[in-house]
XYZ file of C-alpha atoms in Angstrom:
276
model
C -16.411 -4.676 -11.023
C -18.885 -4.971 -8.158
C -18.121 -2.951 -5.076
C -14.768 -1.729 -6.412
C -16.679 0.900 -8.424
C -19.988 2.736 -7.963
C -22.172 4.347 -10.647
C -23.611 7.784 -9.882
C -25.365 10.454 -11.872
C -23.341 13.630 -12.560
C -23.829 16.896 -14.502
C -20.934 17.686 -16.773
C -20.666 21.458 -17.004
C -18.745 23.253 -19.747
C -18.436 27.034 -19.691
C -20.680 28.484 -22.391
C -22.683 25.262 -22.864
C -25.729 23.673 -21.265
C -25.066 21.053 -18.559
C -25.106 17.454 -19.722
C -26.391 14.816 -17.294
C -24.689 11.402 -17.494
C -23.689 8.402 -15.417
C -20.187 8.452 -14.004
C -18.082 5.632 -12.490
C -16.516 6.343 -9.099
C -13.979 4.453 -7.159
C -15.634 2.854 -4.162
C -14.500 3.819 -0.660
C -15.697 1.914 2.406
C -14.325 1.340 5.892
C -12.584 -1.892 6.786
C -12.161 -2.846 10.453
C -9.214 -5.181 10.982
C -9.432 -7.424 14.037
C -6.886 -9.878 15.437
C -8.425 -12.824 17.335
C -11.686 -10.815 17.619
C -9.996 -7.749 19.066
C -10.411 -4.525 16.964
C -7.005 -3.260 15.758
C -7.542 -0.678 13.057
C -10.075 0.943 10.792
C -8.995 2.036 7.329
C -10.903 3.654 4.520
C -10.187 1.510 1.446
C -11.370 0.297 -1.912
C -12.981 -3.134 -1.307
C -11.023 -6.048 -2.709
C -7.878 -7.913 -1.677
C -8.865 -7.282 1.933
C -6.886 -10.266 3.276
C -3.797 -8.974 1.538
C -4.446 -5.546 3.008
C -4.689 -6.899 6.540
C -1.623 -9.117 6.111
C 0.402 -6.212 4.697
C -0.698 -3.969 7.479
C 0.450 -6.503 10.093
C 3.824 -6.722 8.345
C 4.114 -2.944 8.355
C 3.334 -2.887 12.124
C 6.032 -5.526 12.824
C 3.542 -8.156 14.043
C 4.374 -10.784 11.395
C 6.997 -11.284 8.738
C 6.408 -14.766 7.291
C 3.576 -16.654 5.689
C 3.468 -19.270 8.382
C 2.725 -16.650 11.007
C -0.546 -15.664 9.308
C -3.067 -18.543 9.833
C -6.374 -17.288 8.341
C -8.735 -14.396 7.918
C -12.527 -14.247 7.614
C -15.004 -11.500 6.901
C -17.555 -11.254 9.666
C -20.511 -9.117 10.628
C -23.355 -11.050 8.954
C -25.867 -13.521 10.399
C -24.547 -15.261 13.487
C -22.326 -12.373 14.468
C -25.024 -9.818 15.411
C -25.616 -8.454 11.939
C -28.315 -9.167 9.388
C -26.128 -8.716 6.287
C -22.435 -9.295 5.880
C -21.156 -6.076 4.293
C -17.635 -7.506 4.192
C -16.250 -4.488 6.056
C -14.960 -6.384 9.109
C -12.073 -8.799 8.778
C -10.907 -11.011 11.659
C -7.353 -12.320 11.417
C -6.088 -15.440 13.203
C -2.344 -15.584 13.783
C -0.378 -18.809 14.110
C 0.147 -20.344 17.519
C 2.967 -18.629 19.313
C 2.713 -15.357 17.370
C 2.088 -12.471 19.710
C -0.807 -10.143 18.812
C -0.163 -6.379 18.570
C 0.682 -4.959 21.958
C -2.090 -2.933 23.575
C 0.617 -0.905 25.326
C 1.481 0.979 22.143
C -0.391 4.317 22.424
C -1.955 5.260 19.174
C -5.256 5.964 17.504
C -6.029 2.987 15.268
C -7.706 4.937 12.555
C -6.488 5.448 9.003
C -7.795 7.478 6.152
C -7.505 7.030 2.431
C -5.359 10.208 2.237
C -2.761 9.978 4.959
C -2.670 6.462 6.236
C -2.164 5.659 9.897
C -2.665 8.735 12.044
C -2.384 9.452 15.710
C 0.815 7.572 16.614
C 2.177 8.675 19.977
C 5.589 9.713 18.715
C 8.009 9.359 15.825
C 9.850 6.772 17.866
C 6.715 4.571 17.945
C 6.606 4.588 14.166
C 10.218 3.511 13.669
C 9.275 -0.138 13.855
C 12.278 -2.416 13.774
C 12.310 -4.501 10.640
C 13.373 -8.166 10.673
C 14.949 -7.502 7.311
C 18.028 -5.452 6.465
C 17.851 -3.714 3.093
C 21.198 -1.989 3.483
C 23.223 -4.857 2.079
C 20.850 -5.672 -0.832
C 23.087 -5.651 -3.926
C 20.349 -4.846 -6.483
C 21.080 -2.070 -8.973
C 18.684 -0.421 -11.424
C 19.270 1.516 -14.653
C 17.799 5.026 -14.868
C 16.072 4.187 -18.167
C 14.443 1.178 -16.503
C 13.138 3.259 -13.546
C 11.712 6.142 -15.581
C 9.601 3.641 -17.560
C 7.917 2.277 -14.422
C 5.283 4.978 -13.899
C 3.879 4.457 -17.404
C 3.961 0.737 -16.999
C 2.084 1.133 -13.716
C -0.447 3.415 -15.327
C -0.991 1.039 -18.224
C -1.979 -1.774 -15.808
C -4.440 0.278 -13.732
C -7.726 -1.207 -14.877
C -9.958 0.547 -12.345
C -8.177 3.898 -12.757
C -9.147 3.779 -16.452
C -12.831 3.721 -15.361
C -12.650 6.177 -12.442
C -9.504 8.313 -12.545
C -9.538 8.121 -8.762
C -7.227 5.397 -7.537
C -3.616 5.152 -6.451
C -1.458 2.218 -7.440
C 1.518 0.317 -6.181
C 3.495 -2.065 -8.349
C 6.260 -4.401 -7.411
C 8.926 -5.018 -10.056
C 11.851 -7.428 -10.234
C 14.920 -5.199 -10.115
C 17.015 -7.473 -12.364
C 14.509 -8.341 -15.093
C 11.965 -5.480 -14.801
C 9.140 -8.004 -14.592
C 5.931 -6.714 -12.943
C 5.274 -9.119 -10.086
C 2.059 -7.659 -8.705
C 0.008 -4.452 -8.911
C -2.721 -3.281 -6.562
C -5.058 -0.258 -6.670
C -6.773 1.599 -3.841
C -8.136 5.003 -2.911
C -5.296 5.122 -0.351
C -1.670 4.834 -1.530
C -0.745 3.229 1.805
C -3.485 0.607 1.279
C -2.210 -0.177 -2.178
C 1.262 -0.770 -0.722
C -0.124 -2.936 2.134
C -1.973 -5.067 -0.475
C 1.271 -5.608 -2.388
C 3.148 -6.507 0.754
C 0.312 -8.766 1.936
C 0.369 -10.545 -1.414
C 4.061 -11.138 -1.013
C 3.642 -12.408 2.519
C 0.892 -14.884 1.590
C 3.011 -16.051 -1.320
C 5.945 -16.700 1.029
C 8.100 -14.154 -0.757
C 9.288 -12.008 2.183
C 11.802 -10.420 2.332
C 11.381 -8.847 -1.059
C 15.077 -8.615 -1.925
C 16.035 -7.345 -5.337
C 12.750 -5.570 -6.003
C 11.566 -2.065 -6.837
C 8.301 -0.702 -5.417
C 6.766 1.916 -7.732
C 4.027 4.058 -6.287
C 1.754 6.741 -7.696
C 1.835 10.084 -5.891
C 4.304 11.100 -3.263
C 6.632 9.114 -1.002
C 5.702 9.558 2.655
C 7.470 8.419 5.774
C 4.929 5.635 6.148
C 5.508 4.247 2.611
C 9.257 4.145 3.308
C 8.597 2.342 6.567
C 6.396 -0.199 4.863
C 9.066 -0.861 2.207
C 11.728 -1.367 4.832
C 9.520 -3.695 6.871
C 9.025 -5.910 3.811
C 12.691 -5.888 2.824
C 12.193 -3.799 -0.325
C 15.507 -2.086 -1.236
C 14.204 0.524 -3.797
C 11.169 2.777 -3.543
C 10.282 4.917 -6.556
C 7.602 7.624 -6.599
C 6.277 9.914 -9.297
C 6.125 12.882 -6.909
C 8.133 14.320 -4.012
C 9.234 12.562 -0.878
C 8.831 14.179 2.533
C 11.819 15.182 4.622
C 11.072 12.461 7.111
C 10.793 9.848 4.354
C 14.314 10.830 3.136
C 15.612 10.663 6.714
C 14.248 7.189 7.372
C 15.361 5.885 3.960
C 18.905 7.157 4.662
C 18.922 5.490 8.131
C 17.710 2.177 6.698
C 19.847 2.148 3.541
C 16.874 2.151 1.205
C 17.198 3.735 -2.201
C 14.517 6.462 -2.427
C 13.738 7.879 -5.834
C 11.321 10.803 -6.428
C 9.959 12.917 -9.248
C 10.238 9.881 -11.535
C 8.750 11.471 -14.645
C 9.594 11.597 -18.351
C 13.321 10.992 -18.704
C 14.532 12.057 -15.309
C 14.424 11.262 -11.598
C 15.878 12.438 -8.297
C 17.843 9.917 -6.238
C 17.782 10.923 -2.570
C 19.391 8.110 -0.682
C 21.544 5.037 -1.319
C 22.235 6.399 -4.834
C 24.839 3.689 -5.544
C 22.013 1.380 -6.641
C 21.170 3.597 -9.634
C 23.629 2.587 -12.389
């Protein structure tokens, strides 16, 4: 799987037994610098792969773009001809379509993300409440509880890299009416996995993602709710707990937020009318 995984020696230690040395497969984690027209915008720690989708989804989440025609191209840079000897594919320069305004430099924030918490250092909560071009409140999609509780296992079954490493988050986009899995992405960061899904949708010309359910591994943070709203996703389902701010934003936006989706039960926190 190339740079998606890394092989390292490890000692497996069992109480009462001698250590056993073996080779273990780890999920790769490397920095990606996202630039827009050559200007550095953000650095995120991610699992290499689907980098263009990641950058596209990030720009959707930040309210910079919302349609495929607004994203012109992207190229990895940093190798020969750009001041570097070897292209490590850890710098991605995005070109936006003519007339699309780049991210405003006036927004005060630290453009650094980690694989654990996502974008950090925003100036205030108001700066994070990006206005979406899509309104999820009126989305008529409904989902059956038995359909939703099956999603985490379906997500897990499709996680090819997780099977080898045990160390990746996943985000899967499902059709709310048919239950069809539309796309799944894995990453060391849950926010990156979601951005890759949204970026895939943008590049496929599928935004807004009406009538869909976004299933994520782990918890539901404020940022994941924001990303769903920015992409026009009406239902966000998580295997763990949501944060208080995630519930607050979901309620404001009219997004259906589901948590503790495990076994045969789930908690519906907001817009519960969509759960049949």
